[in-house]
């Protein structure tokens, strides 16, 4: 969930890797496994795709872990859904769907990268820029051809790594564990992996969270954590959309047992030259005088 810097809006998915399945019909054609419908019905908002049009159901956001403390910055929030530990399990919720794959971008982390947008996110942050892919059935089905293309693109010397966003990557672990395990096998740590998530670090570490999330996290180098909170929006933040979100060095955090921030964070600052400040003060004095 990358409304951690107001996510780059995905392109029309028909422009993704050549040969992937058509996005037009799979959302309505694929069966939903037993038990999934009830889990998704419990969410505060959901989207559905039919006949090429997107419908949105709306209701109040919910805190499913009411009374639980220590869940990280801005959790709970009444502008998002807030899960209890283990409530959402990507091993059953994921439909292995991809909203977009972008090659050679410079907006989704450090350096030149390839970015994979997964489908499905139940956090439903208010004013999420990628609400069109909250639906777990949106887009194209993940394929071996797409995976091979990603590996081919990462093999280029000038590509620093892969970014996982969406959607919620930590609820799409079946396909992303397969992909990231292959990346580590073929490239070791010569290619880095960034990941955006709506979960906070504290939520991921709490007892009762599903083990697949931690398995994927162990393959990640940098994690941008936390929901997008529209009231905390700040356009000057590096790789984030709201001030509650953090850029976390995953290996160092796992080793130390506490959140360790990425040491290259460089947020912008608003700069108003002194001369303009003086002119404004003079104008204000005249107006009030």
Coordinates of C-alpha atoms in Angstrom, one line a residue:
X1 CA 0.0 0.0 0.0
X2 CA 2.0 2.8 -1.2
X3 CA 0.1 5.9 -0.3
X4 CA 3.4 6.3 1.4
X5 CA 4.2 9.1 -1.0
X6 CA 0.9 9.3 -2.7
X7 CA 1.4 6.4 -4.9
X8 CA 2.2 6.7 -8.5
X9 CA -1.2 6.0 -10.2
X10 CA -0.9 2.7 -12.2
X11 CA -1.2 2.9 -15.9
X12 CA -3.9 1.1 -17.8
X13 CA -2.9 -2.5 -17.1
X14 CA -3.2 -3.3 -20.8
X15 CA 0.3 -1.8 -21.1
X16 CA 2.0 -4.3 -18.8
X17 CA 4.4 -7.1 -19.9
X18 CA 3.5 -8.5 -23.3
X19 CA 1.7 -11.8 -23.1
X20 CA 0.1 -11.5 -19.7
X21 CA -3.6 -12.4 -19.5
X22 CA -6.2 -9.8 -20.5
X23 CA -7.4 -7.7 -17.6
X24 CA -10.9 -7.3 -18.9
X25 CA -12.7 -10.3 -17.6
X26 CA -10.8 -12.3 -14.9
X27 CA -12.3 -10.2 -12.1
X28 CA -15.8 -11.6 -12.8
X29 CA -14.8 -15.0 -14.1
X30 CA -12.6 -16.4 -11.3
X31 CA -14.2 -18.3 -8.5
X32 CA -13.7 -17.0 -4.9
X33 CA -12.5 -19.7 -2.5
X34 CA -14.7 -20.6 0.4
X35 CA -14.3 -18.3 3.4
X36 CA -13.0 -15.4 1.5
X37 CA -16.3 -13.6 0.9
X38 CA -17.1 -13.4 4.6
X39 CA -13.6 -12.0 5.3
X40 CA -13.9 -9.3 2.7
X41 CA -17.5 -8.5 3.7
X42 CA -16.2 -7.5 7.1
X43 CA -14.0 -4.8 5.6
X44 CA -15.3 -1.2 5.7
X45 CA -15.1 -0.6 2.0
X46 CA -14.8 -2.8 -1.1
X47 CA -14.7 -2.3 -4.8
X48 CA -16.0 -4.6 -7.5
X49 CA -15.5 -4.6 -11.2
X50 CA -18.2 -5.5 -13.6
X51 CA -18.7 -4.7 -17.3
X52 CA -15.6 -2.5 -17.2
X53 CA -17.0 -0.2 -14.6
X54 CA -15.9 0.1 -10.9
X55 CA -18.5 0.2 -8.2
X56 CA -17.5 1.3 -4.7
X57 CA -19.3 0.3 -1.5
X58 CA -18.7 2.6 1.5
X59 CA -19.2 2.3 5.2
X60 CA -17.4 3.5 8.3
X61 CA -13.9 2.4 8.9
X62 CA -13.4 0.0 11.8
X63 CA -10.9 -0.8 14.5
X64 CA -10.9 -4.6 14.8
X65 CA -8.4 -4.5 17.7
X66 CA -10.1 -1.9 19.9
X67 CA -8.3 -1.4 23.2
X68 CA -5.0 -2.7 21.9
X69 CA -2.1 -0.3 22.4
X70 CA 1.4 0.0 21.0
X71 CA 0.4 -0.5 17.4
X72 CA 2.7 2.1 15.9
X73 CA 2.2 5.7 14.7
X74 CA -1.4 6.8 14.1
X75 CA -2.9 3.4 14.8
X76 CA -5.8 3.2 15.2
X77 CA -7.1 5.8 12.8
X78 CA -10.7 6.5 11.9
X79 CA -9.6 7.3 8.4
X80 CA -8.5 3.7 7.7
X81 CA -9.4 0.1 8.7
X82 CA -7.3 -1.3 11.6
X83 CA -6.9 -5.1 11.8
X84 CA -6.3 -7.3 14.7
X85 CA -3.3 -9.6 14.6
X86 CA -3.7 -12.3 12.0
X87 CA -7.1 -11.1 10.9
X88 CA -6.0 -10.7 7.3
X89 CA -4.1 -13.6 5.8
X90 CA -2.7 -13.2 2.3
X91 CA -2.4 -17.0 1.9
X92 CA -6.2 -17.1 1.6
X93 CA -7.0 -13.5 0.5
X94 CA -4.6 -13.1 -2.4
X95 CA -5.8 -14.0 -5.9
X96 CA -2.3 -13.7 -7.4
X97 CA -3.3 -10.6 -9.4
X98 CA -1.1 -7.8 -10.6
X99 CA -2.3 -4.3 -11.3
X100 CA 0.8 -3.1 -13.1
X101 CA 4.5 -3.7 -13.7
X102 CA 6.6 -0.6 -14.4
X103 CA 10.2 -0.9 -15.7
X104 CA 13.1 1.5 -15.0
X105 CA 11.4 4.1 -12.8
X106 CA 13.0 6.5 -10.3
X107 CA 10.0 7.4 -8.1
X108 CA 9.5 4.2 -6.1
X109 CA 12.7 4.1 -4.0
X110 CA 16.4 4.7 -4.4
X111 CA 18.0 4.5 -7.8
X112 CA 16.6 3.1 -11.1
X113 CA 14.0 0.4 -10.2
X114 CA 11.4 -1.9 -11.4
X115 CA 8.0 -1.7 -9.7
X116 CA 5.4 -4.3 -9.2
X117 CA 1.9 -3.2 -8.2
X118 CA -0.1 -6.0 -6.6
X119 CA -3.9 -6.0 -6.3
X120 CA -6.0 -6.0 -3.2
X121 CA -5.9 -3.8 -0.1
X122 CA -8.4 -3.9 2.8
X123 CA -6.9 -0.8 4.7
X124 CA -9.0 1.5 2.5
X125 CA -7.3 4.7 3.5
X126 CA -9.3 7.8 2.9
X127 CA -8.2 9.5 -0.4
X128 CA -5.9 6.6 -1.3
X129 CA -4.6 7.4 -4.8
X130 CA -4.8 3.7 -5.8
X131 CA -8.3 2.9 -4.6
X132 CA -9.0 1.4 -8.0
X133 CA -6.9 -1.6 -7.0
X134 CA -8.3 -2.3 -3.6
X135 CA -10.1 -5.2 -5.3
X136 CA -8.1 -8.4 -5.0
X137 CA -9.4 -9.5 -8.4
X138 CA -8.3 -6.3 -10.3
X139 CA -5.8 -6.5 -13.1
X140 CA -3.8 -9.4 -14.6
X141 CA -3.0 -12.8 -13.1
X142 CA 0.6 -13.2 -12.1
X143 CA 2.5 -15.4 -14.6
X144 CA 5.8 -17.2 -15.1
X145 CA 6.3 -15.0 -18.1
X146 CA 6.0 -11.8 -16.0
X147 CA 8.3 -13.3 -13.4
X148 CA 11.0 -14.1 -16.0
X149 CA 10.7 -10.6 -17.4
X150 CA 11.2 -9.1 -13.9
X151 CA 14.4 -11.2 -13.4
X152 CA 15.6 -10.2 -16.9
X153 CA 15.1 -6.5 -16.1
X154 CA 16.8 -6.8 -12.8
X155 CA 19.8 -8.4 -14.4
X156 CA 20.7 -5.1 -16.1
X157 CA 23.6 -3.4 -14.3
X158 CA 21.9 0.0 -14.0
X159 CA 18.8 -1.4 -12.2
X160 CA 19.2 -1.2 -8.5
X161 CA 16.3 -3.3 -7.4
X162 CA 12.6 -4.2 -7.2
X163 CA 9.9 -2.3 -5.5
X164 CA 6.7 -4.0 -4.2
X165 CA 3.6 -1.8 -3.8
X166 CA 0.0 -1.8 -4.7
X167 CA -2.4 -2.7 -3.2
X168 CA -1.0 -4.5 -0.1
X169 CA 2.1 -6.6 -0.8
X170 CA 2.0 -8.3 2.6
X171 CA -1.4 -9.7 1.7
X172 CA -0.1 -11.1 -1.6
X173 CA 2.6 -13.4 -0.1
X174 CA 2.0 -16.5 -2.2
X175 CA 3.4 -15.0 -5.4
X176 CA 5.7 -12.4 -3.8
X177 CA 7.5 -15.0 -1.7
X178 CA 8.1 -17.1 -4.8
X179 CA 9.4 -14.0 -6.7
X180 CA 11.6 -12.6 -3.9
X181 CA 13.1 -16.0 -3.1
X182 CA 14.1 -16.3 -6.7
X183 CA 15.6 -12.8 -6.6
X184 CA 17.7 -13.7 -3.6
X185 CA 18.8 -17.0 -5.2
X186 CA 19.9 -15.4 -8.5
X187 CA 21.2 -12.0 -7.3
X188 CA 21.9 -12.4 -3.6
X189 CA 21.9 -9.0 -2.1
X190 CA 23.3 -7.3 -5.2
X191 CA 19.7 -6.1 -5.9
X192 CA 17.7 -4.5 -3.2
X193 CA 14.0 -5.0 -2.5
X194 CA 11.8 -2.1 -1.3
X195 CA 8.2 -2.6 -0.1
X196 CA 5.3 -0.3 0.8
X197 CA 2.8 -1.6 3.4
X198 CA -0.2 -0.3 5.3
X199 CA 0.9 -2.3 8.3
X200 CA 3.1 -0.7 10.9
X201 CA 6.3 -2.4 12.0
X202 CA 4.7 -2.9 15.4
X203 CA 1.7 -4.6 14.0
X204 CA 3.9 -7.0 12.0
X205 CA 5.9 -7.9 15.1
X206 CA 3.0 -8.5 17.4
X207 CA 2.1 -12.0 18.6
X208 CA -0.6 -13.7 16.4
X209 CA 0.4 -12.1 13.1
X210 CA 0.6 -14.6 10.2
X211 CA 4.1 -16.1 9.7
X212 CA 4.0 -15.5 5.9
X213 CA 4.3 -11.8 6.4
X214 CA 7.5 -12.2 8.4
X215 CA 8.8 -14.6 5.8
X216 CA 8.4 -12.0 3.1
X217 CA 9.7 -9.2 5.3
X218 CA 13.0 -11.2 5.7
X219 CA 13.5 -10.8 1.9
X220 CA 13.0 -7.0 2.0
X221 CA 15.7 -4.4 2.5
X222 CA 13.6 -1.3 3.0
X223 CA 10.1 -1.1 4.3
X224 CA 7.9 2.0 4.1
X225 CA 5.3 1.3 6.8
X226 CA 2.0 2.7 7.9
X227 CA -1.4 3.7 6.4
X228 CA -1.7 6.9 4.5
X229 CA -3.4 9.4 6.8
X230 CA -4.8 12.3 4.8
X231 CA -4.8 14.8 7.7
X232 CA -1.0 14.2 8.0
X233 CA -0.3 14.6 4.3
X234 CA 3.0 16.3 3.5
X235 CA 4.2 16.6 -0.1
X236 CA 7.8 17.4 1.1
X237 CA 8.4 13.9 2.5
X238 CA 10.7 11.6 0.7
X239 CA 8.9 8.4 -0.6
X240 CA 6.0 9.0 1.8
X241 CA 2.6 10.7 1.7
X242 CA 1.9 11.3 5.4
X243 CA 4.1 12.1 8.4
X244 CA 3.2 8.9 10.3
X245 CA 4.9 6.7 7.7
X246 CA 8.5 5.6 8.2
X247 CA 11.3 4.4 5.9
X248 CA 12.7 1.4 7.8
X249 CA 16.0 -0.5 7.4
X250 CA 14.6 -4.0 7.7
X251 CA 17.8 -6.1 8.3
X252 CA 19.1 -3.7 11.0
X253 CA 15.6 -3.5 12.6
X254 CA 15.3 -7.3 12.7
X255 CA 18.8 -7.6 14.2
X256 CA 18.3 -5.0 16.8
X257 CA 14.7 -5.8 17.7
X258 CA 13.6 -2.2 17.3
X259 CA 12.7 0.2 14.4
X260 CA 15.9 1.5 12.7
X261 CA 15.3 4.1 10.1
X262 CA 16.9 4.2 6.7
X263 CA 20.0 6.3 7.1
X264 CA 19.6 8.1 3.7
X265 CA 16.3 9.8 4.5
X266 CA 16.3 13.3 3.0
X267 CA 13.0 15.2 3.3
X268 CA 12.6 18.5 1.6
X269 CA 12.1 21.7 3.5
X270 CA 10.0 24.7 2.7
X271 CA 12.3 27.7 2.2
X272 CA 11.0 31.3 2.2
X273 CA 13.8 33.8 1.6
X274 CA 14.1 36.3 4.4
X275 CA 13.4 39.3 2.1
X276 CA 10.0 37.9 1.3
X277 CA 9.3 37.3 4.9
X278 CA 10.1 41.0 5.7
X279 CA 7.9 42.2 2.8
X280 CA 5.0 40.1 4.1
X281 CA 5.5 41.5 7.6
X282 CA 5.4 45.0 6.4
X283 CA 2.2 44.4 4.4
X284 CA 0.6 42.7 7.4
X285 CA 1.5 45.7 9.6
X286 CA 0.0 48.2 7.1
X287 CA -3.1 46.1 6.9
X288 CA -3.5 45.9 10.7
X289 CA -2.4 49.5 11.2

